mmCIF file of C-alpha atoms in Angstrom:
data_model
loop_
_atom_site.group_PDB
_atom_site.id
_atom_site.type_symbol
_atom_site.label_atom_id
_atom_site.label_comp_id
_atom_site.label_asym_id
_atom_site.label_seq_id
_atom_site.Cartn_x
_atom_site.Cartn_y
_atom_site.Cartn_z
ATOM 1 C CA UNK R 280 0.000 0.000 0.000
ATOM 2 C CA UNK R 281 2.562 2.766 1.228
ATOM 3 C CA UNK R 282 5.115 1.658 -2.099
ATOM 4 C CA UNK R 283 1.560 2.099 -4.621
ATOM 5 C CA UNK R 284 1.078 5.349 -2.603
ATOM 6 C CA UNK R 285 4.624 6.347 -2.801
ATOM 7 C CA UNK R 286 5.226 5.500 -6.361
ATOM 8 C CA UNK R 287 1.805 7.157 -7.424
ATOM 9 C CA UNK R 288 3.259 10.203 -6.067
ATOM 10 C CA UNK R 289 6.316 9.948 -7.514
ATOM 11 C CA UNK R 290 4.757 9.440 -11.104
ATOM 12 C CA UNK R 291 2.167 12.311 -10.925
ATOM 13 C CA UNK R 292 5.284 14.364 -10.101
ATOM 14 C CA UNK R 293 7.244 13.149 -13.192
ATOM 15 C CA UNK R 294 4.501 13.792 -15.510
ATOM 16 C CA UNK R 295 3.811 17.132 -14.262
ATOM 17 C CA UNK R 296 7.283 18.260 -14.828
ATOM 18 C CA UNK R 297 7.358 17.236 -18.080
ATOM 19 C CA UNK R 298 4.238 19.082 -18.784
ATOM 20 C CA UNK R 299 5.371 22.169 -17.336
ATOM 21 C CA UNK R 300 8.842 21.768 -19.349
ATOM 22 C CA UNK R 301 7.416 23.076 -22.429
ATOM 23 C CA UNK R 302 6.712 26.070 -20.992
ATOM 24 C CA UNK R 303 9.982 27.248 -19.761
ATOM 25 C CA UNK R 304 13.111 28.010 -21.838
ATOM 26 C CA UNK R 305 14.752 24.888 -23.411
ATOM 27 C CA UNK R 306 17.779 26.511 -25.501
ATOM 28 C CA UNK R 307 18.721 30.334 -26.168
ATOM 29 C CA UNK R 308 16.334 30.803 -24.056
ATOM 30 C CA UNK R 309 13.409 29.547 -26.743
ATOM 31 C CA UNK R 310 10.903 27.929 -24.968
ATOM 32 C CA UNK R 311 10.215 23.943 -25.536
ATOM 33 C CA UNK R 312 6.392 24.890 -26.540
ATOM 34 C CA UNK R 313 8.242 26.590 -29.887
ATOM 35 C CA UNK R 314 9.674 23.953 -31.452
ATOM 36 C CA UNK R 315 7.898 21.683 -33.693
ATOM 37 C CA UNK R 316 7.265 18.496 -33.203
ATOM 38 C CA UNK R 317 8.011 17.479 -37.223
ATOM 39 C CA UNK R 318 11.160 19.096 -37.249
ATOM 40 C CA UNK R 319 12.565 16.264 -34.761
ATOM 41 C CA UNK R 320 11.623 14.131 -37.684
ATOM 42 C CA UNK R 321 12.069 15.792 -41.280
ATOM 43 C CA UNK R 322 15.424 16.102 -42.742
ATOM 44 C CA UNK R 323 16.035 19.862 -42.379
ATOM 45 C CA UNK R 324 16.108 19.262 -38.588
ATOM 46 C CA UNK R 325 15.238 21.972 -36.441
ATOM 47 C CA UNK R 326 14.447 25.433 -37.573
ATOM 48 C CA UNK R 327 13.480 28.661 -36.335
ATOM 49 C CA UNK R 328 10.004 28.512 -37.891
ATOM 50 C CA UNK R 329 7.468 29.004 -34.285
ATOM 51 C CA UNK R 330 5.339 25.870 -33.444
ATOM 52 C CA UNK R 331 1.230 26.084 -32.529
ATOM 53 C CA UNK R 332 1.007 24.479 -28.977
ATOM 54 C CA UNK R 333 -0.521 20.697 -29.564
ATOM 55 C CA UNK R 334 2.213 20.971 -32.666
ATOM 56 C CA UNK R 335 5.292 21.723 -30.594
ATOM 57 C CA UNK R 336 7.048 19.135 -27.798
ATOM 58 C CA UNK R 337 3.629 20.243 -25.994
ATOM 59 C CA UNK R 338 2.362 16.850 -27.330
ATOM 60 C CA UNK R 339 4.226 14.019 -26.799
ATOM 61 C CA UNK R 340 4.776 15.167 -22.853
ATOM 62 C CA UNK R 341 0.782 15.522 -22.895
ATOM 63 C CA UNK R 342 0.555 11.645 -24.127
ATOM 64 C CA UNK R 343 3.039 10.730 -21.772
ATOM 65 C CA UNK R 344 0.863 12.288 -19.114
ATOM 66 C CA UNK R 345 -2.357 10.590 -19.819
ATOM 67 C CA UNK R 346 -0.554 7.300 -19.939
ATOM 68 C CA UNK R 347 0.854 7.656 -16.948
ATOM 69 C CA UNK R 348 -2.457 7.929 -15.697
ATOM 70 C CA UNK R 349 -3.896 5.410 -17.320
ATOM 71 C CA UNK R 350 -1.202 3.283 -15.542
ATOM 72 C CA UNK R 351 -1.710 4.199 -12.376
ATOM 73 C CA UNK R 352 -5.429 3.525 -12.764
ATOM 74 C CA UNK R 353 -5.104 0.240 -14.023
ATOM 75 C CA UNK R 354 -2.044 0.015 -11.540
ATOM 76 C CA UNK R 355 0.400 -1.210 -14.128
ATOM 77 C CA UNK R 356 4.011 -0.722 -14.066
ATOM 78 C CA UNK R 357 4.820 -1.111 -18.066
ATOM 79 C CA UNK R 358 2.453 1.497 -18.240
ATOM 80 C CA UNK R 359 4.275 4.639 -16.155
ATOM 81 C CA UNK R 360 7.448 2.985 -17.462
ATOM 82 C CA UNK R 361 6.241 3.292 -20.835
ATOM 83 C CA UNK R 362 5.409 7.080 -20.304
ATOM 84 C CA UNK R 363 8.906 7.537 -18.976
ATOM 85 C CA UNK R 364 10.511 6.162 -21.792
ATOM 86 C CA UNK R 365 8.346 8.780 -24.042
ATOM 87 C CA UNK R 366 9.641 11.678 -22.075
ATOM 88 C CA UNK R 367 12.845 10.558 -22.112
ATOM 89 C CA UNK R 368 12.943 9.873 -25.929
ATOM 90 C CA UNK R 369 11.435 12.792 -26.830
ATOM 91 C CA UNK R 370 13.747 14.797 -25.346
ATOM 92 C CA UNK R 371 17.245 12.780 -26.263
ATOM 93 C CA UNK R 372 16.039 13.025 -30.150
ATOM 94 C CA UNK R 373 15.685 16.694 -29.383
ATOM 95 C CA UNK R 374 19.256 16.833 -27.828
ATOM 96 C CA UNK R 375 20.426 15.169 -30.606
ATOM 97 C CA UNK R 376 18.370 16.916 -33.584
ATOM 98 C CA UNK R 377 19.692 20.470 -32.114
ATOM 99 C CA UNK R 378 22.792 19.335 -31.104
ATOM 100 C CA UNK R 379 22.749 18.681 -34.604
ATOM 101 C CA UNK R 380 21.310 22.308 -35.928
ATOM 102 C CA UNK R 381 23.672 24.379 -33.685
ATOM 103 C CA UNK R 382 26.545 22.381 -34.343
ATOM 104 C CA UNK R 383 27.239 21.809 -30.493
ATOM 105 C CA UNK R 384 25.504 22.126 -27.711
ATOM 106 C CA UNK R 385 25.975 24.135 -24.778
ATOM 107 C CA UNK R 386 25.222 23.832 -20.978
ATOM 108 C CA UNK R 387 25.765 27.848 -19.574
ATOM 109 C CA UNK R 388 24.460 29.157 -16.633
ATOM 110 C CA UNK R 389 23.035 31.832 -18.205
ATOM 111 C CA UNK R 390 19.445 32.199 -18.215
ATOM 112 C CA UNK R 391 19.217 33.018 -22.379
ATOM 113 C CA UNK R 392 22.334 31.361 -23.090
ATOM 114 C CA UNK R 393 22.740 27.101 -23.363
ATOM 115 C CA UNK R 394 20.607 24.354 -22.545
ATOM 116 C CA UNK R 395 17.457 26.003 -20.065
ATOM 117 C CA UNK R 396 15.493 24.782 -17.393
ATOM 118 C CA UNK R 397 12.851 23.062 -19.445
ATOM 119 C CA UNK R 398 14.943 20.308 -20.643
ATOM 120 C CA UNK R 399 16.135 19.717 -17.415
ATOM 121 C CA UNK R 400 12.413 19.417 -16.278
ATOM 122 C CA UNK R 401 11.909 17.077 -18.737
ATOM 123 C CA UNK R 402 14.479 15.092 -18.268
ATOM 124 C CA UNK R 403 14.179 14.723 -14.711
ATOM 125 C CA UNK R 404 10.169 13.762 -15.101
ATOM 126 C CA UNK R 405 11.176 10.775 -17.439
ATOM 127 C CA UNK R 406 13.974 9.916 -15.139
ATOM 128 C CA UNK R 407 11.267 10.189 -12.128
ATOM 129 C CA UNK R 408 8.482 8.313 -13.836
ATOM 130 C CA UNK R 409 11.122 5.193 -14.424
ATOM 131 C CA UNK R 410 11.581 5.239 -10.675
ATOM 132 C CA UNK R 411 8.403 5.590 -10.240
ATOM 133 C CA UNK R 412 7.512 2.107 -12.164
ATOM 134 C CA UNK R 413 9.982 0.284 -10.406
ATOM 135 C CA UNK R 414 8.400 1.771 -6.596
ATOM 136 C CA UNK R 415 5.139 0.496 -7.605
ATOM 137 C CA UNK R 416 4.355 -2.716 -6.872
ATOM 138 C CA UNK R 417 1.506 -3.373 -9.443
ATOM 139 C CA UNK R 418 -1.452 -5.219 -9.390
ATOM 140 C CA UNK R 419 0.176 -8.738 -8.917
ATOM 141 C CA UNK R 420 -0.369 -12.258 -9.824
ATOM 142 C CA UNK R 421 -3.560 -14.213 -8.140
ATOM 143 C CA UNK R 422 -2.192 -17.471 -7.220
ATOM 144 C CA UNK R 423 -4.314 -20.783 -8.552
ATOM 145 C CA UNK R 424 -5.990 -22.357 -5.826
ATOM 146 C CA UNK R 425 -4.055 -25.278 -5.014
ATOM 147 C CA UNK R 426 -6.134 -28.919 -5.188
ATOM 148 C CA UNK R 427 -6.446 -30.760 -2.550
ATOM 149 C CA UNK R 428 -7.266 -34.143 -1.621
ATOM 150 C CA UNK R 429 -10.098 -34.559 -0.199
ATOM 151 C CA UNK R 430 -9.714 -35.847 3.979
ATOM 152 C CA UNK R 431 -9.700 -39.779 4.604
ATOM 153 C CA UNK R 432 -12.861 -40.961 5.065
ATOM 154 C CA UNK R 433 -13.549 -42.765 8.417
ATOM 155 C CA UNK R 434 -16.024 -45.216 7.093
ATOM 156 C CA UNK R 435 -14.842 -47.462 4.492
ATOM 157 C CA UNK R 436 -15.998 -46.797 0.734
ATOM 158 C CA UNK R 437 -15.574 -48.974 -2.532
ATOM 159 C CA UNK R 438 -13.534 -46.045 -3.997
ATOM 160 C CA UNK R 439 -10.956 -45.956 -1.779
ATOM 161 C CA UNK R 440 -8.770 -49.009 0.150
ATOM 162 C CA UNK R 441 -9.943 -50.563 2.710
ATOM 163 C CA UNK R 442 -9.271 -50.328 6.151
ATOM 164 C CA UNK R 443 -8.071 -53.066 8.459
ATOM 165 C CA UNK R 444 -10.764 -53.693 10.838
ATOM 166 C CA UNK R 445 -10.472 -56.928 13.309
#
């Protein structure tokens, strides 16, 4: 009861982080909500071009959100360790696709400059909602009833042997 409890907690909390990510600055200080979700995926990679909301990296955490509820509901660990591995995907292919764009990428502590808050958020909620699947404990396996015999009769029966009585 307390891990379910525990682990519930710990996956709302993942999957509210990487909802929120979106909405802070990812890189240059451009906010994760801005970047389309096709350019992770078309050949020109990432571009400057502004995203609508349910278009942008808005989505994917959004999905990853409702299937972490839907696991938690149904009380299934693949399911919030599915969602974490969306987050987390999501948000290595954009690493990688402007990492690719820029050239290089750079971690500055500079709030326009670098990689930004909102990929740490995101980040961190897929990391959290894969902790969170292994704190859960599930819904379990019902164990087969077990078949047994059926007590020695005390009166002797033509099914069964025979008793010794003198």
């Amino acid at each position: 009861m307390v891990r379910n409890l525990l682990g519930s907690v710990l996956a709302l909390a993942g999957a509210t982080a990487a909802v929120w990510s979106p909405f802070r600055a990812w890189y240059d200080g451009r906010h994760g909500r801005h970047y389309r979700l096709g350019d992770l995926f078309s050949s020109g990679g990432v571009t400057n071009v502004p995203a609508e909301l349910f278009a942008s990296l808005f989505l994917p955490f959004v999905g990853a959100a409702l299937v972490t509820l839907a696991g938690l509901l149904l009380r299934s660990r693949l399911l919030v360790a599915l969602a974490g591995v969306i987050v987390l995907g999501f948000t290595v292919l954009w690493l990688i696709r402007v990492g690719q764009a820029a050239g290089s990428l750079v971690i500055s502590g500079a709030p326009s400059n670098g990689l930004g808050p909102g990929t740490g958020l995101a980040f961190g909620g897929g990391l959290v909602l894969l902790l969170a699947s292994l704190v859960l404990r599930g819904r379990g396996v019902r164990a087969e009833p077990v078949y047994a015999p059926p007590p020695n009769p005390t009166v002797p029966t033509l099914d069964g042997p025979t008793a010794d009585y003198h």
